[in-house]
Coordinates of C-alpha atoms in Angstrom, one line a residue:
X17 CA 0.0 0.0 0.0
X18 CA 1.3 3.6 -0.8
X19 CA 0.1 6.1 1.4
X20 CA 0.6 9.9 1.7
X21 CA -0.1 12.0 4.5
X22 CA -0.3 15.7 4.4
X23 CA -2.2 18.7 6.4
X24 CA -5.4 20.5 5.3
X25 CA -4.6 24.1 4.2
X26 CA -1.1 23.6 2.8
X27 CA 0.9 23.7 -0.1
X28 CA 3.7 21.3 -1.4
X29 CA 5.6 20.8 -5.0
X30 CA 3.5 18.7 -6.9
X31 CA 6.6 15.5 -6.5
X32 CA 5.6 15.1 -3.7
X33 CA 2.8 13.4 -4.7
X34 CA 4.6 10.8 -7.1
X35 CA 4.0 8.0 -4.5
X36 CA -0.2 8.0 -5.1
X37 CA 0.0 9.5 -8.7
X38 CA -2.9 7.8 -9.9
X39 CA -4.9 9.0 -6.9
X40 CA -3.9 12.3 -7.3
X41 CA -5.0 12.7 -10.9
X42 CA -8.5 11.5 -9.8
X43 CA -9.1 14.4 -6.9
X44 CA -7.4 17.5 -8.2
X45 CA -8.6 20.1 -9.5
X46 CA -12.4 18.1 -8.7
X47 CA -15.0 19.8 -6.3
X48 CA -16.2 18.0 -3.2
X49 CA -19.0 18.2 -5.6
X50 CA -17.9 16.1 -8.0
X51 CA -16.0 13.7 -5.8
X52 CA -19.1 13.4 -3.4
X53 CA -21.0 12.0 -7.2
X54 CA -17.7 9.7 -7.4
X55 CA -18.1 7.9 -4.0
X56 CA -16.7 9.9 -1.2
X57 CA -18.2 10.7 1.8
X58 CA -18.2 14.3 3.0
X59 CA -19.7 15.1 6.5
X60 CA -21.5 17.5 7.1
X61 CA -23.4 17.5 3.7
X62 CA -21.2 20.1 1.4
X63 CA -23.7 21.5 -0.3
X64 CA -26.5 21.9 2.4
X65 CA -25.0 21.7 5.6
X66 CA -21.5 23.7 5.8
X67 CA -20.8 27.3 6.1
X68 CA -17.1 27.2 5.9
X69 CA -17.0 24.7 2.7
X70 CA -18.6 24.8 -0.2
X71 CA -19.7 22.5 -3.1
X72 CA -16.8 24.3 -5.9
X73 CA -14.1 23.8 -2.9
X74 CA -11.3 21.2 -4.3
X75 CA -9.2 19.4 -1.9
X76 CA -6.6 19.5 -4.4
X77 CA -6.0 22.4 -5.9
X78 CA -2.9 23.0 -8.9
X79 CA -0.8 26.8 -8.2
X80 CA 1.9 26.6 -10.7
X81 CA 3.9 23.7 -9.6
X82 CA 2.8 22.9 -6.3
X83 CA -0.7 21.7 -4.7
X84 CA -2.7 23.5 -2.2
X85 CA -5.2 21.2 0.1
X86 CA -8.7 22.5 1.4
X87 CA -10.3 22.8 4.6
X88 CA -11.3 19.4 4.7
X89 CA -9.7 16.3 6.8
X90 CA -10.0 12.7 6.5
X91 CA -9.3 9.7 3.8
X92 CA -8.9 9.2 0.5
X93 CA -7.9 6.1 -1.3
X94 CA -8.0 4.7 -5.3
X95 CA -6.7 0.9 -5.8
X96 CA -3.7 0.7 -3.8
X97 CA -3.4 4.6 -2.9
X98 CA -3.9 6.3 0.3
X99 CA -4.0 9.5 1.3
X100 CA -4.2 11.1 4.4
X101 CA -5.0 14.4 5.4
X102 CA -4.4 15.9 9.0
X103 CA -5.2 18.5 10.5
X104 CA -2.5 21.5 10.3
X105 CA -2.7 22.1 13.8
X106 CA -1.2 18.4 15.5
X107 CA 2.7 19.6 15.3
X108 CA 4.6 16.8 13.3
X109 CA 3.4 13.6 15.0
X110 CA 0.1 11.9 15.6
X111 CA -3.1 14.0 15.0
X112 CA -4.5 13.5 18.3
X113 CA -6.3 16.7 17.8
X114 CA -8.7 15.7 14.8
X115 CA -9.0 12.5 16.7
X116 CA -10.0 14.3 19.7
X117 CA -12.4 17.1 17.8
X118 CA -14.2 13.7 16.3
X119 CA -14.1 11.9 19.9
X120 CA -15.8 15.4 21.4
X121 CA -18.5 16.2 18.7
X122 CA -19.1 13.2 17.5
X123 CA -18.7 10.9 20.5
X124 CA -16.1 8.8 18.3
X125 CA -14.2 5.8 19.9
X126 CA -10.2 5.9 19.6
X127 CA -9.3 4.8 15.9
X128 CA -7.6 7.3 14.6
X129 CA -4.2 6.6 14.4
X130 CA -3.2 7.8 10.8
X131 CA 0.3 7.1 10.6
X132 CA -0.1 3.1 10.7
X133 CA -1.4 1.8 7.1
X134 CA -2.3 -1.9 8.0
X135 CA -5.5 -1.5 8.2
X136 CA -6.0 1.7 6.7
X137 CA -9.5 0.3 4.9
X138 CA -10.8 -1.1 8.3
X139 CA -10.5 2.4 9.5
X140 CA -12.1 4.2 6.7
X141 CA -15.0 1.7 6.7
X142 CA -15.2 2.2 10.9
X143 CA -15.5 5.4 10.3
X144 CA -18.9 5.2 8.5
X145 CA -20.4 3.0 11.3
X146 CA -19.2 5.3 13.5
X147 CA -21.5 7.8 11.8
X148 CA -24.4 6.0 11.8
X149 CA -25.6 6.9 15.2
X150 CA -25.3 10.7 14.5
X151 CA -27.5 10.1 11.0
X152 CA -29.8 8.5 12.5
X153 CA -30.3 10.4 15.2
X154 CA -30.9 13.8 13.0
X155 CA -33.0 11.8 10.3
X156 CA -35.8 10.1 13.4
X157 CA -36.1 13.9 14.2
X158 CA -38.6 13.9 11.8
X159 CA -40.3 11.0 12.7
X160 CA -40.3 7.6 11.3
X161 CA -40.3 7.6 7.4
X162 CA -43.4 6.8 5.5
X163 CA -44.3 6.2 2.1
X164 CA -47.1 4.3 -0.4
X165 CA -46.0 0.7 -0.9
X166 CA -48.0 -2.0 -2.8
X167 CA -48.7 -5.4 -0.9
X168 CA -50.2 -8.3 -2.2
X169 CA -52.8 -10.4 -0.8
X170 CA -55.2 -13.4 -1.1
X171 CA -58.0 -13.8 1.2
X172 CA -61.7 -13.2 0.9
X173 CA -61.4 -8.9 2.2
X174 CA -61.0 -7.3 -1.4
X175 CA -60.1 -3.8 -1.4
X176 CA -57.8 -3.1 -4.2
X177 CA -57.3 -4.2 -7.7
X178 CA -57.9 -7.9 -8.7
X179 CA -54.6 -9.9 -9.8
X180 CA -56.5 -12.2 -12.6
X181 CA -53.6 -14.2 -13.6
X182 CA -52.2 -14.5 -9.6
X183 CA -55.8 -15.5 -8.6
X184 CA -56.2 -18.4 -11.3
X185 CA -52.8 -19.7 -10.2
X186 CA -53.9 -19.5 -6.7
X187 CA -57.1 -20.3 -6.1
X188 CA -58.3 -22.9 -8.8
X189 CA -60.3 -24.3 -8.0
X190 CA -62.3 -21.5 -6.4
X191 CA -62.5 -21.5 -2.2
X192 CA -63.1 -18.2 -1.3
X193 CA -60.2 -16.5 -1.6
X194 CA -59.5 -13.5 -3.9
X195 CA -56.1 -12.4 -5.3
X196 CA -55.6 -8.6 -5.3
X197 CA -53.2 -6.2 -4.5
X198 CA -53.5 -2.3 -2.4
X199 CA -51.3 0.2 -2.1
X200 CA -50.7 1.5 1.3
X201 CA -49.1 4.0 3.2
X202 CA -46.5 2.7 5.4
X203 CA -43.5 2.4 8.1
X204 CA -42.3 -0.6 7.0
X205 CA -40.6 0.3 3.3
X206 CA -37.5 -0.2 1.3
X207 CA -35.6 2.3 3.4
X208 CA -36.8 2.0 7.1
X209 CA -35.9 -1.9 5.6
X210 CA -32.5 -0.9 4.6
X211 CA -31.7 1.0 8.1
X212 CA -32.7 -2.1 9.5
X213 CA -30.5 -3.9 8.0
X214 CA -27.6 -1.4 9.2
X215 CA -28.8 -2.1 12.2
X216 CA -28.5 -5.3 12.2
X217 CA -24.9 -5.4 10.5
X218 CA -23.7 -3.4 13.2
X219 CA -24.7 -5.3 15.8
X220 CA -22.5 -8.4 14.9
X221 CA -19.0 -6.2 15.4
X222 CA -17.9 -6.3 18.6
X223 CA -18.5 -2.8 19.5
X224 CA -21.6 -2.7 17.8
X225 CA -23.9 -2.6 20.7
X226 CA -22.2 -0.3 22.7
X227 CA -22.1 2.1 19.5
X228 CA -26.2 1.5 18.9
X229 CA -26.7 2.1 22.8
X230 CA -26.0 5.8 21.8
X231 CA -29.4 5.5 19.9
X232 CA -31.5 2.9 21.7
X233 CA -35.0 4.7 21.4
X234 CA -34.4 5.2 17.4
X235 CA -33.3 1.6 17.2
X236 CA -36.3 0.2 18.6
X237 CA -39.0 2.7 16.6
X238 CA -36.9 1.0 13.4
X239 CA -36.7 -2.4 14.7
X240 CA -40.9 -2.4 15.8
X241 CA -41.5 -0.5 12.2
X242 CA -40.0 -3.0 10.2
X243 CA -42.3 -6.5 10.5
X244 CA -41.5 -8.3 7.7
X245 CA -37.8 -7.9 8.0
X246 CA -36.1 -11.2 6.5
X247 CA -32.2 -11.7 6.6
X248 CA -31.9 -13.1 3.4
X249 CA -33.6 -9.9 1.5
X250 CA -30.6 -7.5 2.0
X251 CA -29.6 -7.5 -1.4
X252 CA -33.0 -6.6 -2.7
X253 CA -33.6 -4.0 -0.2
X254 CA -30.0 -2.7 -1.3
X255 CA -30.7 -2.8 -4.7
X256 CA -34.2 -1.3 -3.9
X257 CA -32.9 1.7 -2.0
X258 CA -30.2 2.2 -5.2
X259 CA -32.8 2.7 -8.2
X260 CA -35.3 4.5 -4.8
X261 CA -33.4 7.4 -3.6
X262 CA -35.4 10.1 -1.3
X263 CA -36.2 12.8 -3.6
X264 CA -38.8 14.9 -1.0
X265 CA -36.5 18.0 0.2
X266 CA -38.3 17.8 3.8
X267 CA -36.7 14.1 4.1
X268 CA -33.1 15.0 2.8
X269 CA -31.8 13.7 6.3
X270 CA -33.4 10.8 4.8
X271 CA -31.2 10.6 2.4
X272 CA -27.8 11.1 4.0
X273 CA -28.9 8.3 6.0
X274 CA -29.4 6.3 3.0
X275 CA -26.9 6.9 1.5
X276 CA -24.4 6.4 4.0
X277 CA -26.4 3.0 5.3
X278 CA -25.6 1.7 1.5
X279 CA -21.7 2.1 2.0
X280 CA -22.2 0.3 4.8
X281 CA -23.4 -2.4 3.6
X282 CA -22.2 -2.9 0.1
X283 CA -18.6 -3.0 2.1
X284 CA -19.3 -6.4 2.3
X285 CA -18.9 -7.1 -1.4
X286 CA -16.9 -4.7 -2.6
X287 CA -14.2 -4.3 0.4
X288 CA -12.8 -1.1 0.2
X289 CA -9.9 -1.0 -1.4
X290 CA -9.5 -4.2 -2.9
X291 CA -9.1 -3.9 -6.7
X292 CA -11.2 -0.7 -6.1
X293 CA -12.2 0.9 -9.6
X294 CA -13.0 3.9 -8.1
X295 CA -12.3 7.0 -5.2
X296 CA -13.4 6.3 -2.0
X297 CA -12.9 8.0 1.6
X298 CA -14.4 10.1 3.7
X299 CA -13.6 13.9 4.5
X300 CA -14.5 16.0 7.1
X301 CA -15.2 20.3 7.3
X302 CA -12.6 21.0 10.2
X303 CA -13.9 24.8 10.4
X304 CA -17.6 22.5 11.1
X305 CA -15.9 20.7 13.4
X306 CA -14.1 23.1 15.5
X307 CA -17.3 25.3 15.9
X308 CA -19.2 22.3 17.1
X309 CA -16.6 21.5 19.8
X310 CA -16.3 25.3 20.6
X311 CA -19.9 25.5 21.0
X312 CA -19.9 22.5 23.6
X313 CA -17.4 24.5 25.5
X314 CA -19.1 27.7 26.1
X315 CA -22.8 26.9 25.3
X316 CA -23.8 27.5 28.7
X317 CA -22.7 31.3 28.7
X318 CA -23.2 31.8 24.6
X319 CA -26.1 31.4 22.4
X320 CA -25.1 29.3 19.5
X321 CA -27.1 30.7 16.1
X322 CA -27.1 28.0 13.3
X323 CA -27.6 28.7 10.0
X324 CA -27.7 24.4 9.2
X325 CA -30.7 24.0 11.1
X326 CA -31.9 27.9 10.4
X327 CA -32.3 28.3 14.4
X328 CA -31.4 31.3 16.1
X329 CA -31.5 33.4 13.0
X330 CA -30.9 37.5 13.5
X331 CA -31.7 40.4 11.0
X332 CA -29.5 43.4 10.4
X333 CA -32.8 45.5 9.6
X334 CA -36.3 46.0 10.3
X335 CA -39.2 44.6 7.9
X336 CA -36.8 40.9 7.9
X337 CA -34.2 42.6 6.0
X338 CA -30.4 41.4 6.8
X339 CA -30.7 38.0 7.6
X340 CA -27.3 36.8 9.9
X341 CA -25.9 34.0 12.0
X342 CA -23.5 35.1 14.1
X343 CA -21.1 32.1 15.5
X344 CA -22.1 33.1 19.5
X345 CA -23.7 36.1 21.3
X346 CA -23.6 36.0 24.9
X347 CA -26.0 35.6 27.4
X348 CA -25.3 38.0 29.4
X349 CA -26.2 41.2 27.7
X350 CA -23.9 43.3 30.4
X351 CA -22.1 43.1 29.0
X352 CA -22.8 41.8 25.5
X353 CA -19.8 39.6 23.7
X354 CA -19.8 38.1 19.9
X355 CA -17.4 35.3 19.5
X356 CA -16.6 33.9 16.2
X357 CA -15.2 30.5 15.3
X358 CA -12.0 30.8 13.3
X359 CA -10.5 26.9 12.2
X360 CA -7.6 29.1 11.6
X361 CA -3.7 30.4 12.7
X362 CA -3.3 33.6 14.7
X363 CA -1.9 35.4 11.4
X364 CA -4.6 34.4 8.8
X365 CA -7.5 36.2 10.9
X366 CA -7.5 39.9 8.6
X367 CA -9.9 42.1 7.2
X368 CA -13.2 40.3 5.8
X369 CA -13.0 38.2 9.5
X370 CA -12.4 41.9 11.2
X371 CA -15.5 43.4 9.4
X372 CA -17.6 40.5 9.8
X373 CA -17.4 40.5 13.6
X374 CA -17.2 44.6 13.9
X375 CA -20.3 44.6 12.0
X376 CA -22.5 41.7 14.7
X377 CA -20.8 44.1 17.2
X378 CA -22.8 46.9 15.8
X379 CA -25.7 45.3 15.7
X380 CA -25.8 43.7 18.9
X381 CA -24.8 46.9 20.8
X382 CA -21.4 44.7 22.0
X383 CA -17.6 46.6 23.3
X384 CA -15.8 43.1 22.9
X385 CA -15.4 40.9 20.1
X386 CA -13.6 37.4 20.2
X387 CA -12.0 35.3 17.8
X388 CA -12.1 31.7 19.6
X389 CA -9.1 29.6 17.2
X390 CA -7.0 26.5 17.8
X391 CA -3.4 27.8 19.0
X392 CA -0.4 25.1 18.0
X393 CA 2.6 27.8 18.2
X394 CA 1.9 29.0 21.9
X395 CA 1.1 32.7 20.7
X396 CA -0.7 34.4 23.6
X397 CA -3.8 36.3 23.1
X398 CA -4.0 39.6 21.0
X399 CA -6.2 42.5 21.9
X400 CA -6.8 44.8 19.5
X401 CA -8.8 48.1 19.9
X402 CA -10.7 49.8 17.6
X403 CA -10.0 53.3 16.5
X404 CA -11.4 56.6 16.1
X405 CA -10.4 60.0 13.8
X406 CA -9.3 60.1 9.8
X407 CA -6.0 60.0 8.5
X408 CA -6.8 62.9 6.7
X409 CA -7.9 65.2 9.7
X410 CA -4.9 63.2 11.4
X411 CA -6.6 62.8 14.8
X412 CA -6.5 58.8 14.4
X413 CA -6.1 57.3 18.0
X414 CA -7.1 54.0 20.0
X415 CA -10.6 53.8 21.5
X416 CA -10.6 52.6 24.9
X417 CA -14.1 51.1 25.4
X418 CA -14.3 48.6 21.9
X419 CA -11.5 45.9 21.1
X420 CA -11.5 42.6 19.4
X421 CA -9.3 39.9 20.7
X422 CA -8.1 36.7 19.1
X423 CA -8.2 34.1 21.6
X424 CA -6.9 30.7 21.1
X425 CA -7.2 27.7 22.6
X426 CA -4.2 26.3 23.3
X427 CA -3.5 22.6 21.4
X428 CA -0.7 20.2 23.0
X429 CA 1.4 19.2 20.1
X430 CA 4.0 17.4 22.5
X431 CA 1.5 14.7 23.9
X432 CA 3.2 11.0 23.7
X433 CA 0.0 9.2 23.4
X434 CA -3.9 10.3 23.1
X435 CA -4.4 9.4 27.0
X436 CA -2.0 12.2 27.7
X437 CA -3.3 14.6 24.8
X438 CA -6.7 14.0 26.2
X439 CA -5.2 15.0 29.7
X440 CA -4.0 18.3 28.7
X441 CA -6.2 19.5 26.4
X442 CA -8.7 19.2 29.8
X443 CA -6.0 21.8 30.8
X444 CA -6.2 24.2 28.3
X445 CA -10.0 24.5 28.3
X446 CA -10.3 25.5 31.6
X447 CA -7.9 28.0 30.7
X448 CA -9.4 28.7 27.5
X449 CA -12.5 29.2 29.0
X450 CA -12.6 30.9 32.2
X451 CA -12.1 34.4 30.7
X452 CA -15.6 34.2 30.0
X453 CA -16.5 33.7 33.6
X454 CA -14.4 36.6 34.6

């Protein structure tokens, strides 16, 4: 196996790349888009879900001679090529810190150890069962899925259209008994079958009852919805749920769930990675991620707007006119902070992230501004205050009652093991967070 490991939001010489050529000339250049149509999986849904990506974002881009990788994390693999990308902000050894941003917001178990390529596949395909209790969980929000599926029947209570050539077979000579058939609208369909079946799979790994225990209530609406649930019909119901995607736009949680419950289990035949034909992986928005696992850090003193779900929404303007999302506006309204998320270095916060933040400021009547951002270099905050006069009147000088500081939260890039990384990140977010509580 070849396998190349690099950092999201960097740029090396194109050579570098020799080692997975093949792979490389399938992904660069191509929108998560496009690769999403190709087979890999992007969490949180590009297109729909995430601010900070976007459907025309490549993860390999060409600049001259060199390639620069997107916001994105994860793995990527084509026939015998691997390719690993880590988060910028782990130092040069293990990337305990995606590992631990996955393990925080996504309640992920410890498999992430990217360096080792033995069973680089297993861990790709763990990863989507890991998933599964989060899609789940978002898709049973809106209740059990229901649609019109025709059943057959013979017995003597007609109520939909005779069968004539199933009723001869049947029931010659005549006793009663009528063959018809009656569409009806139902739990138990090709894709509450198919999640059933995921179910199922899972529960024959040896973690897979502690990983559906996350999910128990949803499990058993599927399990009780699903009646005529056979074993033996999982490649129908696969091959059902292929040619039957969800289409309805109310459902599309539906259909991530779908979606992601086919790769599950068409892993079986095609094992990923074995005389693969075409890309696979799965990536993950780290600017998603580290908002998420900001937000479970301070989401007892901030409000947390999200423009995925559309809750929380504010408007700039009266009459519904402005429409924003600001990252976190505190609770406390004396007095009033805005914090944004930034899943980037010290230096690389400049002028559209100054406006955007000076701008909820104004709006929300607020003197301080923060930029919450992951720290690897051991830079110590930055205060910055906000000036007043012209240059051309040259009376420019430093308020003294508005600032914006960039606030980051310090990440251990010395830790020997994850245990120990675990241990003193704890550290840091007590640090990180009690100027809030000041």
């Amino acid at each position: 196996m070849k396998l190349l490991r690099i950092k999201d939001n960097s740029q090396q010489k194109k050579d570098a790349f020799s080692q997975v050529a093949r792979l490389t000339g399938k992904i660069a250049d191509k929108t998560l888009e496009q690769l999403e149509r190709e087979g890999v999986f992007v969490f949180p849904e590009t297109v729909k879900d995430a601010e900070d990506i976007t459907q025309d974002q490549m993860i390999l881009q060409s600049v001259n001679d060199t390639y620069r990788s997107g916001n994105v994390m994860g793995f990527l693999g084509y026939g015998d090529e691997r390719l690993v990308i880590a988060s910028r902000f782990c130092g040069e050894g293990e990337d305990y810190f995606f590992q631990y941003l996955l393990d925080k917001v996504l309640d992920f178990p410890n498999i992430v150890d990217l360096d080792a390529d033995a069973n680089q596949d297993n861990r790709l395909f763990n990863f989507l069962l890991f998933l599964f209790p989060y899609y789940l969980k978002a898709a049973m929000r809106k209740g059990l899925f229901k649609k019109y599926i025709r059943h057959r029947y013979n017995d003597g209570n007609v109520k939909g259209a005779i069968d004539v050539a199933r009723h001869i077979e049947k029931n010659t000579p005549f006793v009663g008994n009528v063959a018809y058939s009656q569409r009806e609208f139902s739990y138990d369909n090709s894709l509450m079958e198919l999640v059933r079946h995921t179910v199922e799979f899972i529960k024959r790994k040896p973690y897979g009852n502690k990983l559906l225990i996350k999910v128990k209530d949803e499990v058993k609406l599927v399990i009780d919805a699903t009646s005529e649930y056979e074993p033996c019909d999982r490649q129908k119901i696969i091959e059902q749920n292929k040619k039957n995607t969800v289409r309805h736009a109310y459902f599309r949680e539906y259909l991530a769930l779908q979606r992601l419950c086919l790769l599950i289990l068409r892993h079986q035949r095609h094992q990923i990675g074995t005389g693969a034909s075409q890309i696979y992986g799965i990536l993950f928005d780290g600017a998603w991620l580290w908002e998420e696992y900001i937000n479970l850090l301070i989401e007892d003193i901030f409000y947390h707007p999200m423009n995925k779900s559309g809750t929380g929404a504010q408007r700039l303007f009266d009459g519904n006119v402005g429409l924003i999302y600001p990252d976190f506006i505190s609770r406390n309204s004396e007095p009033r902070i805005i914090a944004d998320a930034k899943y980037k270095p010290l230096d690389n916060i400049g002028n559209r992230d100054y406006l955007q933040v000076l701008a909820y400021m104004f709006r929300f009547d607020a003197k301080a501004g923060y930029y919450l951002y992951p720290e690897a270099e051991g830079s110590d905050d930055l205060k910055l205050w906000l000036n007043r006069g012209l240059t051309y009147e040259k009376n420019v000088m430093a308020r003294d009652d508005i600032s914006v500081i960039k606030h980051g939260l310090k990440i251990p890039i010395d830790a020997q093991n994850y245990s120990e990384f675990t241990a003193k990140m704890k550290v840091q977010e007590q640090e990180f967070t009690s100027v809030f509580y000041a």
